[in-house]
Amino acid sequence: MKRIVFLLSLICLVIASPLGMSAEDNAEEKVEKKINPKEIIFEHLGDGYGWEVPFSHDLRIPLPVIVRDYEGHWHCFSSSRIQHGKEYDGFRLGGKDSKWHNKLVGMKPVTQPDGKVVMEEYRPWDISITKNVLAIFISVFIVMWMVLKVAAWYRSAGYKAPRKFTGAIEAMIEFIYKGVIKPTLGEQAPRFAPYLLTVFFFILVMNLLGLIVIFPGGANLTGNIAVTLVLSVITFLIVNIFGTKHYWKEIFWPDVPLWLKFPIPIMPVIELFGIFTKPAALTVRLFANMMGGHIIVIVLTLLIFILAVMGPVVTGATTVVSILFSIFMLLIDVLVSFVQAYVFTMLSTLFIALAQEKGHEEHKPLKQKQTNN
């Protein structure tokens, strides 16, 4: 839905463009409003200090800006005060020529060697509630509401099967737990199921909210590598903190020929390197897949305007093809939202299960007991 509305908004801008211009005016207008695909893509996918309003590139829902300046003083104000190049209380958004483009920057006086005082940009300590931060809070509340809704049903209705939305949530919980977590972790499943189920629904909600154009949707959370990195780091910590003795033994002294471990520790180095490649794979897989879907739809939309100079026939044909492919990609993205949440949960479950393996010596008492019986 987000892509469709974004596509229609761009088309409306083209339709609303002045048609009564002379050739010279029209040429000047094209120069002034030349499309910059890179700028449009990064603006659409990036974070911001306001929430975009559909069909408008100027109006934004203001969000709170909370910063600490170079003197240690805290400032809190609305992001509407720094939109459209405005400066407030010594802060503004970095321009195109700034190394902190579209980031909040402050201005401070700096004395040059010749004694001249000039104003210089600096990055303050920024803990503002940006679009992505607010979207994460919204996703957390939605996941909490979904889970507590199922818990409240069973608390009041006992073992009676839920229906409608509650039944759909309960079915997904059963699918992930009995189809992924329980077969992989076995007796350890109840121990790690709360985290794995939480991360599944959290990623799913973030993915689906990213497909909605109006508030509270529209934030490209899983297409932000910082978000996927944090989720992967949590899995990394669980894997290595709760790993068994056998897991660590196989890393530093694996069961391979001695010449692969001493004097050159080839296998221990490879195993140690593998500890960090697992969270890296989780991070890049989720980020790249979700980012790729957004970029494809935006590029398909921009083709309408890039090829507009070739005449109305080409523009019309390109518009039809772009709309059809955008709708198709939207449907694919809905499916990908579920698939990527499932894959992240499945891989996290697998990595945790590998760290929970026990050595042969830990299974000997059980085998001896079975033999005696």
Short mmCIF file of C-alpha atoms in Angstrom, two decimals:
data_model
loop_
_atom_site.label_atom_id
_atom_site.label_comp_id
_atom_site.label_asym_id
_atom_site.label_seq_id
_atom_site.Cartn_x
_atom_site.Cartn_y
_atom_site.Cartn_z
CA MET A 1 0.00 0.00 0.00
CA LYS A 2 2.87 2.32 0.78
CA ARG A 3 4.35 1.88 -2.67
CA ILE A 4 1.00 2.43 -4.41
CA VAL A 5 0.32 5.70 -2.58
CA PHE A 6 3.92 6.84 -3.11
CA LEU A 7 3.57 6.05 -6.82
CA LEU A 8 0.24 7.89 -7.11
CA SER A 9 1.65 10.92 -5.30
CA LEU A 10 4.50 11.22 -7.78
CA ILE A 11 2.08 10.83 -10.70
CA CYS A 12 -0.13 13.56 -9.24
CA LEU A 13 2.86 15.89 -9.12
CA VAL A 14 3.44 15.31 -12.83
CA ILE A 15 -0.24 15.87 -13.73
CA ALA A 16 -0.34 19.05 -11.64
CA SER A 17 2.73 20.51 -13.32
CA PRO A 18 2.13 23.71 -15.37
CA LEU A 19 1.16 22.98 -18.95
CA GLY A 20 0.83 26.52 -20.21
CA MET A 21 4.51 27.41 -20.09
CA SER A 22 6.52 28.56 -23.01
CA ALA A 23 9.35 26.38 -24.29
CA GLU A 24 11.95 28.55 -22.52
CA ASP A 25 10.07 28.55 -19.21
CA ASN A 26 9.50 24.81 -19.46
CA ALA A 27 13.20 24.21 -20.05
CA GLU A 28 14.12 26.37 -17.06
CA GLU A 29 11.59 24.53 -14.91
CA LYS A 30 13.10 21.18 -15.91
CA VAL A 31 16.54 22.41 -14.97
CA GLU A 32 15.35 23.70 -11.62
CA LYS A 33 13.38 20.52 -10.79
CA LYS A 34 15.71 17.98 -12.27
CA ILE A 35 15.08 14.61 -10.66
CA ASN A 36 17.86 13.28 -8.47
CA PRO A 37 17.14 9.53 -8.08
CA LYS A 38 19.83 9.05 -5.45
CA GLU A 39 18.48 11.86 -3.28
CA ILE A 40 14.88 10.64 -3.58
CA ILE A 41 15.79 7.02 -2.75
CA PHE A 42 17.86 7.87 0.33
CA GLU A 43 15.32 10.42 1.56
CA HIS A 44 12.53 7.87 1.25
CA LEU A 45 14.46 5.04 2.94
CA GLY A 46 16.35 7.01 5.57
CA ASP A 47 15.47 8.25 9.03
CA GLY A 48 14.13 11.72 9.73
CA TYR A 49 13.16 14.26 12.38
CA GLY A 50 9.56 14.28 11.20
CA TRP A 51 6.96 11.86 9.86
CA GLU A 52 6.08 12.37 6.20
CA VAL A 53 2.50 13.19 5.24
CA PRO A 54 1.18 11.30 2.15
CA PHE A 55 1.03 13.27 -1.14
CA SER A 56 3.22 16.03 0.30
CA HIS A 57 6.99 16.45 0.44
CA ASP A 58 6.73 19.61 2.56
CA LEU A 59 4.34 18.70 5.38
CA ARG A 60 5.68 16.51 8.19
CA ILE A 61 4.31 15.42 11.56
CA PRO A 62 6.72 17.08 14.03
CA LEU A 63 8.64 14.97 16.53
CA PRO A 64 10.54 16.00 19.68
CA VAL A 65 14.20 16.95 19.27
CA ILE A 66 16.36 16.36 22.36
CA VAL A 67 20.02 17.41 22.11
CA ARG A 68 22.96 18.39 24.29
CA ASP A 69 25.12 21.22 22.99
CA TYR A 70 28.90 21.65 23.24
CA GLU A 71 28.53 23.58 26.53
CA GLY A 72 26.62 20.75 28.21
CA HIS A 73 23.17 22.38 28.07
CA TRP A 74 20.12 20.35 27.04
CA HIS A 75 17.62 21.59 24.47
CA CYS A 76 14.17 20.18 23.70
CA PHE A 77 11.98 21.54 20.91
CA SER A 78 9.73 20.50 18.04
CA SER A 79 11.31 19.32 14.80
CA SER A 80 9.04 21.73 12.90
CA ARG A 81 11.37 24.53 14.00
CA ILE A 82 14.28 23.18 11.94
CA GLN A 83 12.44 22.04 8.79
CA HIS A 84 13.04 23.62 5.36
CA GLY A 85 16.50 24.95 6.24
CA LYS A 86 15.40 26.89 9.33
CA GLU A 87 17.70 27.28 12.34
CA TYR A 88 16.51 27.27 15.93
CA ASP A 89 18.46 27.80 19.14
CA GLY A 90 21.74 27.23 17.30
CA PHE A 91 20.68 23.94 15.65
CA ARG A 92 19.68 23.03 12.12
CA LEU A 93 19.73 20.13 9.65
CA GLY A 94 22.96 19.66 7.73
CA GLY A 95 22.73 20.78 4.12
CA LYS A 96 23.94 19.05 0.98
CA ASP A 97 27.42 20.51 1.38
CA SER A 98 27.65 19.31 4.99
CA LYS A 99 29.32 16.05 5.99
CA TRP A 100 26.26 15.46 8.22
CA HIS A 101 23.63 15.75 5.50
CA ASN A 102 20.08 15.72 6.94
CA LYS A 103 21.52 15.16 10.42
CA LEU A 104 21.02 17.58 13.28
CA VAL A 105 24.05 19.85 13.65
CA GLY A 106 24.87 22.72 15.97
CA MET A 107 26.83 25.89 15.37
CA LYS A 108 29.66 26.93 17.67
CA PRO A 109 32.22 29.75 17.47
CA VAL A 110 35.76 28.70 16.57
CA THR A 111 38.78 31.01 16.70
CA GLN A 112 41.08 30.65 13.70
CA PRO A 113 44.88 31.11 13.84
CA ASP A 114 44.55 34.67 12.53
CA GLY A 115 42.26 35.57 15.41
CA LYS A 116 39.06 35.60 13.34
CA VAL A 117 36.02 33.95 14.92
CA VAL A 118 33.87 31.82 12.61
CA MET A 119 30.85 29.60 13.19
CA GLU A 120 31.54 25.90 12.65
CA GLU A 121 29.23 22.89 12.52
CA TYR A 122 29.46 20.13 15.10
CA ARG A 123 27.44 17.04 15.97
CA PRO A 124 25.68 17.40 19.35
CA TRP A 125 24.75 14.51 21.59
CA ASP A 126 21.46 13.62 19.95
CA ILE A 127 18.80 11.47 21.66
CA SER A 128 15.86 12.81 19.65
CA ILE A 129 12.71 10.80 18.99
CA THR A 130 13.19 10.34 15.24
CA LYS A 131 10.83 8.54 12.88
CA ASN A 132 12.61 5.21 13.29
CA VAL A 133 12.76 5.50 17.08
CA LEU A 134 9.05 6.24 17.32
CA ALA A 135 8.30 3.40 14.89
CA ILE A 136 10.22 0.97 17.11
CA PHE A 137 8.17 2.07 20.12
CA ILE A 138 4.98 1.58 18.12
CA SER A 139 6.10 -1.89 16.99
CA VAL A 140 6.90 -2.86 20.59
CA PHE A 141 3.46 -1.78 21.80
CA ILE A 142 1.75 -3.65 18.95
CA VAL A 143 3.65 -6.86 19.74
CA MET A 144 2.83 -6.51 23.44
CA TRP A 145 -0.83 -5.97 22.61
CA MET A 146 -0.92 -9.03 20.32
CA VAL A 147 0.70 -11.34 22.87
CA LEU A 148 -1.31 -10.07 25.84
CA LYS A 149 -4.49 -10.42 23.80
CA VAL A 150 -3.83 -14.15 23.35
CA ALA A 151 -2.89 -14.54 27.04
CA ALA A 152 -6.06 -12.73 28.12
CA TRP A 153 -8.18 -15.04 25.95
CA TYR A 154 -6.83 -18.20 27.54
CA ARG A 155 -7.08 -16.66 30.98
CA SER A 156 -10.80 -15.99 30.51
CA ALA A 157 -11.89 -18.75 28.09
CA GLY A 158 -9.69 -21.60 29.27
CA TYR A 159 -8.80 -24.09 26.54
CA LYS A 160 -11.48 -22.89 24.15
CA ALA A 161 -9.93 -22.13 20.75
CA PRO A 162 -9.76 -18.39 19.93
CA ARG A 163 -11.17 -16.97 16.70
CA LYS A 164 -10.61 -14.12 14.28
CA PHE A 165 -7.49 -12.02 14.95
CA THR A 166 -6.67 -13.72 18.25
CA GLY A 167 -6.95 -17.10 16.56
CA ALA A 168 -4.59 -16.00 13.79
CA ILE A 169 -1.98 -14.88 16.32
CA GLU A 170 -2.33 -18.11 18.27
CA ALA A 171 -1.96 -20.11 15.04
CA MET A 172 1.31 -18.32 14.21
CA ILE A 173 2.60 -18.98 17.72
CA GLU A 174 1.81 -22.68 17.33
CA PHE A 175 3.39 -22.75 13.86
CA ILE A 176 6.68 -21.21 15.01
CA TYR A 177 6.91 -23.10 18.29
CA LYS A 178 5.92 -26.57 17.08
CA GLY A 179 7.38 -26.22 13.60
CA VAL A 180 10.71 -24.51 14.34
CA ILE A 181 11.60 -24.10 18.01
CA LYS A 182 10.50 -27.42 19.52
CA PRO A 183 11.97 -29.75 16.84
CA THR A 184 15.29 -27.86 16.85
CA LEU A 185 15.86 -27.18 20.55
CA GLY A 186 14.05 -30.17 22.04
CA GLU A 187 13.97 -30.02 25.83
CA GLN A 188 15.57 -26.56 25.75
CA ALA A 189 12.64 -25.11 23.75
CA PRO A 190 10.70 -23.62 26.72
CA ARG A 191 13.88 -21.86 27.82
CA PHE A 192 14.48 -19.91 24.62
CA ALA A 193 10.96 -19.80 23.12
CA PRO A 194 10.01 -16.42 24.69
CA TYR A 195 12.88 -14.64 22.94
CA LEU A 196 12.47 -16.44 19.61
CA LEU A 197 8.70 -15.86 19.44
CA THR A 198 9.20 -12.22 20.42
CA VAL A 199 11.80 -11.60 17.72
CA PHE A 200 9.55 -13.27 15.11
CA PHE A 201 6.55 -11.05 15.84
CA PHE A 202 8.73 -7.96 16.27
CA ILE A 203 10.30 -8.37 12.84
CA LEU A 204 6.96 -9.25 11.26
CA VAL A 205 5.25 -6.16 12.67
CA MET A 206 8.13 -3.89 11.59
CA ASN A 207 8.05 -5.37 8.07
CA LEU A 208 4.29 -4.94 7.69
CA LEU A 209 4.27 -1.42 9.12
CA GLY A 210 6.89 -0.49 6.54
CA LEU A 211 4.37 -1.29 3.79
CA ILE A 212 1.83 1.27 5.10
CA VAL A 213 2.22 4.86 3.97
CA ILE A 214 0.20 6.67 6.63
CA PHE A 215 1.04 7.05 10.30
CA PRO A 216 1.93 4.84 12.21
CA GLY A 217 3.44 3.08 9.17
CA GLY A 218 6.00 4.17 6.65
CA ALA A 219 9.25 3.71 8.58
CA ASN A 220 11.80 1.48 6.88
CA LEU A 221 12.98 -0.21 10.10
CA THR A 222 14.23 -3.57 8.86
CA GLY A 223 15.80 -1.76 5.91
CA ASN A 224 17.96 0.06 8.48
CA ILE A 225 21.11 -1.94 9.16
CA ALA A 226 21.38 -0.54 12.69
CA VAL A 227 18.07 -2.18 13.66
CA THR A 228 18.94 -5.56 12.15
CA LEU A 229 22.41 -5.38 13.72
CA VAL A 230 20.96 -4.92 17.22
CA LEU A 231 18.65 -7.92 16.75
CA SER A 232 21.60 -10.01 15.54
CA VAL A 233 23.76 -8.91 18.47
CA ILE A 234 21.05 -10.06 20.90
CA THR A 235 21.06 -13.50 19.26
CA PHE A 236 24.88 -13.46 19.35
CA LEU A 237 24.87 -12.77 23.11
CA ILE A 238 22.30 -15.50 23.83
CA VAL A 239 24.26 -18.04 21.77
CA ASN A 240 27.58 -17.35 23.47
CA ILE A 241 26.44 -16.61 27.02
CA PHE A 242 24.31 -19.75 27.30
CA GLY A 243 26.65 -21.94 25.24
CA THR A 244 27.71 -25.26 26.81
CA LYS A 245 31.23 -26.40 27.67
CA HIS A 246 31.20 -28.66 24.61
CA TYR A 247 30.36 -25.65 22.40
CA TRP A 248 33.40 -23.71 23.60
CA LYS A 249 35.63 -26.79 23.48
CA GLU A 250 34.74 -27.30 19.82
CA ILE A 251 35.77 -23.71 19.15
CA PHE A 252 39.16 -23.62 20.87
CA TRP A 253 40.09 -27.34 20.69
CA PRO A 254 37.90 -29.06 18.06
CA ASP A 255 38.02 -32.82 17.36
CA VAL A 256 40.31 -32.65 14.34
CA PRO A 257 43.87 -33.93 13.68
CA LEU A 258 46.47 -32.34 15.93
CA TRP A 259 48.35 -30.73 13.04
CA LEU A 260 45.27 -28.58 12.35
CA LYS A 261 45.42 -27.19 15.88
CA PHE A 262 49.11 -27.08 16.73
CA PRO A 263 51.51 -25.34 16.24
CA ILE A 264 49.39 -23.23 13.86
CA PRO A 265 45.80 -23.03 15.21
CA ILE A 266 44.08 -23.24 11.83
CA MET A 267 40.79 -24.76 12.96
CA PRO A 268 40.43 -22.75 16.20
CA VAL A 269 40.87 -19.54 14.20
CA ILE A 270 38.24 -20.67 11.67
CA GLU A 271 35.82 -21.65 14.45
CA LEU A 272 36.41 -18.39 16.29
CA PHE A 273 35.83 -16.46 13.07
CA GLY A 274 32.56 -18.37 12.62
CA ILE A 275 31.25 -16.96 15.90
CA PHE A 276 31.10 -13.51 14.31
CA THR A 277 30.01 -14.53 10.80
CA LYS A 278 26.72 -15.90 12.14
CA PRO A 279 25.36 -12.56 13.45
CA ALA A 280 26.78 -10.86 10.36
CA ALA A 281 24.76 -13.22 8.16
CA LEU A 282 21.61 -12.49 10.18
CA THR A 283 22.18 -8.75 9.89
CA VAL A 284 22.86 -8.57 6.17
CA ARG A 285 20.22 -11.12 5.14
CA LEU A 286 17.32 -9.26 6.77
CA PHE A 287 18.61 -5.79 5.88
CA ALA A 288 19.39 -6.54 2.23
CA ASN A 289 16.12 -8.31 1.47
CA MET A 290 13.90 -5.62 2.96
CA MET A 291 15.96 -2.74 1.58
CA GLY A 292 16.00 -4.33 -1.88
CA GLY A 293 12.21 -4.50 -2.07
CA HIS A 294 11.86 -0.80 -1.23
CA ILE A 295 14.53 0.25 -3.72
CA ILE A 296 13.02 -1.76 -6.59
CA VAL A 297 9.60 -0.11 -6.22
CA ILE A 298 11.09 3.39 -5.96
CA VAL A 299 13.25 2.83 -9.04
CA LEU A 300 10.25 1.54 -11.00
CA THR A 301 8.36 4.68 -10.03
CA LEU A 302 11.23 7.00 -10.94
CA LEU A 303 11.39 5.47 -14.42
CA ILE A 304 8.15 7.31 -15.23
CA PHE A 305 9.83 10.68 -14.70
CA ILE A 306 13.23 9.76 -16.08
CA LEU A 307 11.68 8.61 -19.39
CA ALA A 308 9.15 11.48 -19.51
CA VAL A 309 11.45 13.47 -21.83
CA MET A 310 10.94 10.84 -24.55
CA GLY A 311 7.36 11.87 -25.23
CA PRO A 312 3.81 11.12 -24.05
CA VAL A 313 3.65 7.67 -25.67
CA VAL A 314 6.73 6.40 -23.86
CA THR A 315 5.60 8.10 -20.63
CA GLY A 316 2.16 6.44 -20.81
CA ALA A 317 3.58 3.01 -21.51
CA THR A 318 6.17 3.38 -18.77
CA THR A 319 3.50 4.50 -16.30
CA VAL A 320 1.34 1.42 -16.94
CA VAL A 321 4.28 -0.98 -16.70
CA SER A 322 5.64 0.71 -13.55
CA ILE A 323 2.27 0.61 -11.79
CA LEU A 324 1.72 -3.06 -12.61
CA PHE A 325 5.21 -4.06 -11.51
CA SER A 326 4.91 -1.91 -8.35
CA ILE A 327 1.68 -3.66 -7.36
CA PHE A 328 3.30 -7.01 -8.06
CA MET A 329 6.32 -6.08 -5.92
CA LEU A 330 3.98 -4.93 -3.16
CA LEU A 331 2.38 -8.36 -3.04
CA ILE A 332 5.82 -9.95 -3.05
CA ASP A 333 6.89 -7.69 -0.17
CA VAL A 334 3.93 -8.84 1.93
CA LEU A 335 5.09 -12.43 1.46
CA VAL A 336 8.73 -11.47 2.05
CA SER A 337 7.73 -9.81 5.34
CA PHE A 338 6.58 -13.17 6.68
CA VAL A 339 9.45 -15.12 5.09
CA GLN A 340 12.19 -12.88 6.49
CA ALA A 341 10.72 -12.96 10.00
CA TYR A 342 10.53 -16.75 9.74
CA VAL A 343 14.10 -17.10 8.37
CA PHE A 344 15.60 -14.86 11.07
CA THR A 345 13.81 -16.85 13.78
CA MET A 346 14.78 -20.19 12.23
CA LEU A 347 18.47 -19.25 11.92
CA SER A 348 18.53 -17.85 15.46
CA THR A 349 16.99 -21.11 16.70
CA LEU A 350 19.56 -23.13 14.79
CA PHE A 351 22.51 -21.11 16.13
CA ILE A 352 21.21 -21.44 19.71
CA ALA A 353 20.68 -25.17 19.24
CA LEU A 354 24.27 -25.64 18.00
CA ALA A 355 25.52 -23.89 21.14
CA GLN A 356 23.42 -26.22 23.33
CA GLU A 357 24.96 -29.46 22.08
CA LYS A 358 26.46 -31.76 24.70
CA GLY A 359 29.59 -33.82 24.32
CA HIS A 360 29.68 -37.60 24.14
CA GLU A 361 30.87 -37.88 27.72
CA GLU A 362 27.75 -36.06 28.92
CA HIS A 363 25.54 -38.67 27.24
CA LYS A 364 27.40 -41.72 28.63
CA PRO A 365 25.43 -42.02 31.90
CA LEU A 366 22.15 -42.03 29.93
CA LYS A 367 23.42 -44.70 27.53
CA GLN A 368 24.74 -46.87 30.40
CA LYS A 369 21.38 -46.64 32.16
CA GLN A 370 19.54 -47.71 29.01
CA THR A 371 21.98 -50.67 28.60
CA ASN A 372 21.47 -51.84 32.20
CA ASN A 373 17.72 -51.75 31.77
#
